[in-house]
Protein backbone atom coordinates (compact mmCIF):
# COMPACT_ATOMS: atom_id res chain seq x y z
CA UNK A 1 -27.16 -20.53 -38.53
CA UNK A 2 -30.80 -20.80 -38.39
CA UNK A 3 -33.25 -17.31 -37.44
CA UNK A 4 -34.11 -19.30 -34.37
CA UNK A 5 -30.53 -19.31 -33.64
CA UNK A 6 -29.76 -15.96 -34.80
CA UNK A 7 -32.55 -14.56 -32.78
CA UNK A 8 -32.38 -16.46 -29.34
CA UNK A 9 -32.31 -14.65 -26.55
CA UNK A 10 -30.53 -17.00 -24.62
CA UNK A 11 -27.42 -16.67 -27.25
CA UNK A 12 -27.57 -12.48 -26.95
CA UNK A 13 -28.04 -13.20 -23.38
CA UNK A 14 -24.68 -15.87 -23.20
CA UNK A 15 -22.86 -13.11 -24.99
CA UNK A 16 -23.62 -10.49 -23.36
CA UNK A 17 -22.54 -12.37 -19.98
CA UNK A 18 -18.96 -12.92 -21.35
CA UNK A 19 -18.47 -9.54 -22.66
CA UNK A 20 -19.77 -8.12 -19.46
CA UNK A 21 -17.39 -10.82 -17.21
CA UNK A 22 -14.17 -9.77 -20.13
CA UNK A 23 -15.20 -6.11 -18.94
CA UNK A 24 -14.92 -6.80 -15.37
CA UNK A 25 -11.28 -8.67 -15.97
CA UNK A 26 -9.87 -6.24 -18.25
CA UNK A 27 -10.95 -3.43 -14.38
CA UNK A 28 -9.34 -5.66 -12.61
CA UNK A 29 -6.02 -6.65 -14.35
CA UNK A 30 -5.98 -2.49 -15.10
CA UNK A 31 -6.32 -1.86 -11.59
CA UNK A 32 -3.93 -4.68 -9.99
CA UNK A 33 -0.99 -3.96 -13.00
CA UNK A 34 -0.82 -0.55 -11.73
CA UNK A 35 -0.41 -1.06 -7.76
CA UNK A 36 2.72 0.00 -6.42
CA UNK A 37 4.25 -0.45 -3.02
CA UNK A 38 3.27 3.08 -2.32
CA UNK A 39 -0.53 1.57 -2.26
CA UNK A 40 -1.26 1.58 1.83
CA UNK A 41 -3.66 -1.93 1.24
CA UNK A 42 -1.38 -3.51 -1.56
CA UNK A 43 1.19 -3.02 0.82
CA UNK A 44 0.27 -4.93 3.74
CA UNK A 45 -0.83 -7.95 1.66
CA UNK A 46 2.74 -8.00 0.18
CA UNK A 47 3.98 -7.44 3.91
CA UNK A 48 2.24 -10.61 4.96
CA UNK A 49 5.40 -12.50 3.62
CA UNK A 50 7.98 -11.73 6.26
CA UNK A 51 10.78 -12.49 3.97
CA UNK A 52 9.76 -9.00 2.75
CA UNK A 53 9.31 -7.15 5.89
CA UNK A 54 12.45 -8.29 6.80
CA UNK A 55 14.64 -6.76 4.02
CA UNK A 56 13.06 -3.30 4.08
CA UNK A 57 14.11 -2.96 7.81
CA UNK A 58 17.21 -4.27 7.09
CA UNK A 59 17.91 -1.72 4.39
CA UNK A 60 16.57 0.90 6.39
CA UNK A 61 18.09 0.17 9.51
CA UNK A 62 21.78 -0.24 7.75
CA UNK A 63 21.54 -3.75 9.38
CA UNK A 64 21.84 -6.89 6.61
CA UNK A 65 21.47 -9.48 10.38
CA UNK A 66 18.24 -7.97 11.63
CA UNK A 67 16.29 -11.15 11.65
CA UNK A 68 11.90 -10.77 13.02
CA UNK A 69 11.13 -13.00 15.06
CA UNK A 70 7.01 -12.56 14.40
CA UNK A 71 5.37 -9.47 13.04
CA UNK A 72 1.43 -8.60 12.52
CA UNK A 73 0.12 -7.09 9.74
CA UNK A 74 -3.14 -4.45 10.56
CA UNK A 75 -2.17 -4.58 14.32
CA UNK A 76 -4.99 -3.29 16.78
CA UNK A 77 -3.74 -0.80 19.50
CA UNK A 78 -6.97 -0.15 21.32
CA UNK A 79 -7.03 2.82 23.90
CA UNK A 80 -9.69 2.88 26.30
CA UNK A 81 -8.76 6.41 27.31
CA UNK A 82 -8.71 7.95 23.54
CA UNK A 83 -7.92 7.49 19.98
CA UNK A 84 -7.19 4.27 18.92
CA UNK A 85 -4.71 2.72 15.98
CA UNK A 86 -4.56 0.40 14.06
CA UNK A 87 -0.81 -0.38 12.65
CA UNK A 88 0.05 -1.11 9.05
CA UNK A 89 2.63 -3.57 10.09
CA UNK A 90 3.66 -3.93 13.85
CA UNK A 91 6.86 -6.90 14.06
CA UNK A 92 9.75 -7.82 16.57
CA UNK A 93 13.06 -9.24 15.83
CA UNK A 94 15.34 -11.34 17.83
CA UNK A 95 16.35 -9.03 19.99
CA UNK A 96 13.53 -7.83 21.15
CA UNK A 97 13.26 -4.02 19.30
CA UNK A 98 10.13 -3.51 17.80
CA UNK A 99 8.88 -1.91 14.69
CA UNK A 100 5.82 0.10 13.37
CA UNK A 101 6.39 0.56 9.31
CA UNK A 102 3.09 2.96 7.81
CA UNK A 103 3.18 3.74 4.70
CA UNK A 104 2.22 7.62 4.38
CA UNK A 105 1.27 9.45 0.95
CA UNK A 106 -0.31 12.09 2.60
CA UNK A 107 1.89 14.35 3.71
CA UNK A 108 -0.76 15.51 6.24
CA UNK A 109 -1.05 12.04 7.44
CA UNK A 110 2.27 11.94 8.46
CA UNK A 111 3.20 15.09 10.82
CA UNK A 112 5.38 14.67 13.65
CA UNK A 113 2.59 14.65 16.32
CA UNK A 114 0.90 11.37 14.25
CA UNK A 115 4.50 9.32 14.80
CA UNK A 116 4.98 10.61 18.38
CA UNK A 117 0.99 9.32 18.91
CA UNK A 118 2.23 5.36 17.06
CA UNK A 119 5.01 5.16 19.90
CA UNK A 120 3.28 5.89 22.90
CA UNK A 121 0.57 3.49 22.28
CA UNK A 122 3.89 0.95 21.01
CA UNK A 123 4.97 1.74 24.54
CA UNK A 124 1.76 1.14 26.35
CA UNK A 125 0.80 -1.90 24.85
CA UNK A 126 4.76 -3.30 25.30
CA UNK A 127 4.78 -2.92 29.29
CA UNK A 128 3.28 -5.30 31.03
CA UNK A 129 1.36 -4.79 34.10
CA UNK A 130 3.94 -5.30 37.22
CA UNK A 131 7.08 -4.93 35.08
CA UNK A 132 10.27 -2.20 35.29
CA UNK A 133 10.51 1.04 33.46
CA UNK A 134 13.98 -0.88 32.38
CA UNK A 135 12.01 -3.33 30.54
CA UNK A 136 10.48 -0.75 28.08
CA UNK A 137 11.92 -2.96 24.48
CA UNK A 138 13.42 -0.06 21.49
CA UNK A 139 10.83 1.46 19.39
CA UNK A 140 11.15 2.31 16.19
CA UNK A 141 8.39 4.13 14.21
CA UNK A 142 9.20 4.18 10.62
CA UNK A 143 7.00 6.54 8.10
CA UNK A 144 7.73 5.58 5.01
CA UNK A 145 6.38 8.53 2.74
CA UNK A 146 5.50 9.48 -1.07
CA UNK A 147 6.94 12.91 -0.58
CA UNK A 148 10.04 15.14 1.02
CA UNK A 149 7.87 15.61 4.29
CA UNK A 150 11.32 17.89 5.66
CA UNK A 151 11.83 19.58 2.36
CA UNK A 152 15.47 18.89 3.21
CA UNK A 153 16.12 16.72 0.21
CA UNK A 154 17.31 13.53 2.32
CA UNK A 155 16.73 10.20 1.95
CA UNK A 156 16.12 9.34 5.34
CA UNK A 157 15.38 11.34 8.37
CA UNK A 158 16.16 9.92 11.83
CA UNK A 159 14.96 11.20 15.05
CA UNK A 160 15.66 10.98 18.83
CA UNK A 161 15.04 12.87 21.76
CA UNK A 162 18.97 14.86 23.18
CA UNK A 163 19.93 16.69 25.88
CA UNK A 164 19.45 19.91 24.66
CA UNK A 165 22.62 21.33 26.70
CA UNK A 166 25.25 19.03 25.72
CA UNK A 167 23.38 17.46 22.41
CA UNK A 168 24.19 14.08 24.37
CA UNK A 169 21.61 11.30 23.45
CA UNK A 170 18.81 10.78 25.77
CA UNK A 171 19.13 6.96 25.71
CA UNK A 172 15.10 6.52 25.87
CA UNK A 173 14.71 3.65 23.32
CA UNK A 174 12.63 5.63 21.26
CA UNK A 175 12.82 6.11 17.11
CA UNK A 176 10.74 7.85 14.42
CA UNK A 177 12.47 7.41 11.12
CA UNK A 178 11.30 9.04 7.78
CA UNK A 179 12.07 7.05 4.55
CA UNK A 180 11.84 10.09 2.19
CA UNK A 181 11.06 7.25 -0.88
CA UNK A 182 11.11 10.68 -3.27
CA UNK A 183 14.88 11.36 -3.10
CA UNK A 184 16.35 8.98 -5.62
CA UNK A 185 20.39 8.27 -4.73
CA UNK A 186 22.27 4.98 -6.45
CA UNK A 187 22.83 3.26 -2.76
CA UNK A 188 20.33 0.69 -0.94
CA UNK A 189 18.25 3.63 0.01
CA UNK A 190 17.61 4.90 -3.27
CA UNK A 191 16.98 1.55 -4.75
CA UNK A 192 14.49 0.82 -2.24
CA UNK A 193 12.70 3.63 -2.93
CA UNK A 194 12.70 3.30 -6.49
CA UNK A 195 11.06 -0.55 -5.39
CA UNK A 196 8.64 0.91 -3.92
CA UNK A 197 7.47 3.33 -6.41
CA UNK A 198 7.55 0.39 -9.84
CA UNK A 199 4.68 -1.40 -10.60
CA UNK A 200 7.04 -3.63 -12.72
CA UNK A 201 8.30 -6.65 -10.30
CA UNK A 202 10.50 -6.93 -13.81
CA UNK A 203 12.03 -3.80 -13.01
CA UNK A 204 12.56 -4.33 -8.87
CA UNK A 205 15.82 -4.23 -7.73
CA UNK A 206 15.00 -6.48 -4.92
CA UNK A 207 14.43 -10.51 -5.90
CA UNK A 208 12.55 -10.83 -2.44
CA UNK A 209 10.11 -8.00 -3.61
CA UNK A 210 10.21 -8.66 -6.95
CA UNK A 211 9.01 -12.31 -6.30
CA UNK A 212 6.30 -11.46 -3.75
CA UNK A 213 5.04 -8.49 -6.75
CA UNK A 214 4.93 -11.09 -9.40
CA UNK A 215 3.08 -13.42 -7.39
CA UNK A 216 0.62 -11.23 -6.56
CA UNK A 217 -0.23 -10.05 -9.56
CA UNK A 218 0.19 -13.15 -11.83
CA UNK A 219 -2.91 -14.43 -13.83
CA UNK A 220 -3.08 -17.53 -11.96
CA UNK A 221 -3.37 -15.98 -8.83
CA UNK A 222 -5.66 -13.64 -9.52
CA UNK A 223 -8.08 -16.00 -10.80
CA UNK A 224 -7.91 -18.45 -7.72
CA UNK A 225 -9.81 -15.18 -6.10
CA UNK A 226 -7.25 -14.68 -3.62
CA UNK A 227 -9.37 -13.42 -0.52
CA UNK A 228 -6.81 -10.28 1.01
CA UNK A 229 -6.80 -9.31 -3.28
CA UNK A 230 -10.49 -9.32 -3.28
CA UNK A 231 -10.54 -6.54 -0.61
CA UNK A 232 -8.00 -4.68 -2.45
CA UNK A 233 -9.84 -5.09 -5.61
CA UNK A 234 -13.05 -4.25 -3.80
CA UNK A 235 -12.23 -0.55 -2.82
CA UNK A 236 -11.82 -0.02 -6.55
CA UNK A 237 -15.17 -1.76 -7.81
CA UNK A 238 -16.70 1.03 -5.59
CA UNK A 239 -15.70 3.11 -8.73
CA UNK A 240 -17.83 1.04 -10.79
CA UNK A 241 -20.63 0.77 -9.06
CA UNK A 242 -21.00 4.40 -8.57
CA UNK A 243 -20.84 4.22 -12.44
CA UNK A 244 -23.80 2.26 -12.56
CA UNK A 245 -25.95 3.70 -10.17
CA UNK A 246 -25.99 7.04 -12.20
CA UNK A 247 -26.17 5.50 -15.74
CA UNK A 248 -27.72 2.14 -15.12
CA UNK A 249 -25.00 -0.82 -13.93
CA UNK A 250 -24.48 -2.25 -16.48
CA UNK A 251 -23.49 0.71 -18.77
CA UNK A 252 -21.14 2.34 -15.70
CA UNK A 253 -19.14 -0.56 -15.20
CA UNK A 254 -18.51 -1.28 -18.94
CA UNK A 255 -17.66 2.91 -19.39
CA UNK A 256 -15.05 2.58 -16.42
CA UNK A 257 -13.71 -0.83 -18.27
CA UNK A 258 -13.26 1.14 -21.30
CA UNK A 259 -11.79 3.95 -19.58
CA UNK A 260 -8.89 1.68 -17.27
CA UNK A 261 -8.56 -0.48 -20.68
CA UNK A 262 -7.27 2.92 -22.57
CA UNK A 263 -5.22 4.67 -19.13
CA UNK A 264 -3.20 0.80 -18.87
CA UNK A 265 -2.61 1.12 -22.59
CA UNK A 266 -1.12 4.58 -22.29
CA UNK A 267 0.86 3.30 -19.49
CA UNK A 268 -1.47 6.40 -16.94
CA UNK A 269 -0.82 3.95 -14.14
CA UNK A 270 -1.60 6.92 -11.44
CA UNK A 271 -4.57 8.05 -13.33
CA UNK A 272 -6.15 4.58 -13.17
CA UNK A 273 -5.38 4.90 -9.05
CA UNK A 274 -6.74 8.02 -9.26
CA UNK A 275 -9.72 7.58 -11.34
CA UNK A 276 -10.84 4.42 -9.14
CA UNK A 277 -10.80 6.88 -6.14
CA UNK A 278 -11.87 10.05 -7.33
CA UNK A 279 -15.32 10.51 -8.89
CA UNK A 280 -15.16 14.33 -10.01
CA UNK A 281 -11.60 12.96 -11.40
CA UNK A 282 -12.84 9.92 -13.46
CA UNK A 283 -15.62 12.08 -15.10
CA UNK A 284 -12.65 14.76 -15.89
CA UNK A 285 -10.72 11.63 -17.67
CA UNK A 286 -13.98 10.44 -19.37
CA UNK A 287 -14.30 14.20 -20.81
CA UNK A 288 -10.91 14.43 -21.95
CA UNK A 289 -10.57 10.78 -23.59
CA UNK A 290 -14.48 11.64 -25.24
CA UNK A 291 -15.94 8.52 -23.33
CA UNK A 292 -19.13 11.10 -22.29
């Protein structure tokens, strides 16, 4: 190799383009082999198949028939009188119930008050103008949640208003169910939950999950720049970019590469969540791993 060669700063430049781009890869492969079902956005892009939508009400409503007839996935509820939602999934089978599924890991997020809010707005936005009380469909609001919200060690938690007198059902059509995904038991239940919690579509339980995972996260698709991915992806480059804007770009992003590359290797799957959320947590990992 000639100096000219050896010296061209279009060849340090070339290089220093693909180690910056292998940088960037190695973030995002990090970042997308430790998602979870747990993760509220990787969630609802794995919800967008209804195939999969459809088996986690099935297991959770004990009913292997339910068939949807059409879901939506970030469903707007506006509410010109107050607060607004907007639903993680919102779907309706064939026989009319319908469903809110939000997936809750903060236990704060996901207080009794919160699911009673998700089914009145269900309930205003399911009656049309001009028809009967008696044409109200079945609601059921389903939290699925990280932790034992109850602390009564149960799997599943389902709620509906009685007749406080005789105990004798009120018969309103309205249901909040907690999926307590923290209580492990060897029945559907506890097999879901332990679905929900692997970042391994190897190690699923479920083929219809464990297909939909693997897709998501294959090489292939990832490099087609998948646009719903991107999004995900993006709330984590945020990480990286406040990186660079403290130590120059360039630098950040390549110290946050380093740092992910080392967590994946460990198998720290939550710490490389947690690290791409947290700032004052990251600069904790980059003290303890001596990445200063």
């Amino acid at each position: 190799m000639s100096q000219f060669q050896a010296n061209n700063p279009e060849n340090s430049k070339e290089k220093h383009t693909l180690q910056k781009s292998s940088s960037q890869l190695e973030v995002k492969q990090a970042i997308i082999s430790s998602l979870t079902l747990m993760d509220d956005i990787f969630i609802k892009i794995v919800l967008q198949d209804k195939r999969c939508t459809e088996f986690i009400l099935q297991v959770i409503m004990e009913n292997d028939s339910l068939r949807l007839k059409e879901q939506y996935v970030q469903k707007d509820t506006p509410n010109i009188h107050g607060h607004s939602l907007v639903l993680d999934c919102y779907c309706e089978d064939k026989d009319h119930n319908l469903y809110n599924i939000e997936i809750q890991n903060d236990s704060q997020e996901a207080i009794p008050k919160r699911a009673r809010f998700h089914a009145s707005l269900i309930d205003i936005h399911s009656l049309k103008k001009g028809q009967n009380f008696k044409q109200l469909p079945k609601t059921y609001v389903i939290f699925i949640t990280a932790k034992d919200i109850f602390k009564q060690e149960l799997q599943a938690y389902h709620i509906e208003r009685i007749i406080k007198e005789n105990g004798q059902p009120f018969d309103d059509g309205s249901y909040i169910i907690y999926f307590n995904t923290s209580k492990i038991e060897n029945n559907s239940l506890g097999r879901l939950a332990e679905d929900f919690h692997t970042n391994d579509p190897k190690q699923m339980h479920s083929t219809i999950l464990s297909k939909r995972v693997a897709k998501l996260k294959s090489t292939d698709f990832m490099q087609k720049g998948d646009k719903n991915m991107n999004i995900l992806l993006e709330r984590y480059r945020q990480a990286a970019l406040e990186e660079g804007r403290e130590e120059g770009r360039e630098e950040g992003s390549e110290k946050l590469a380093q740092l992910m590359g080392i967590l994946a290797e460990s198998g720290r799957l939550e710490d490389i969540k947690k690290a791409s959320r947290d700032k004052r947590y990251r600069k904790k990992l980059f003290r303890e791993l001596n990445l200063m």
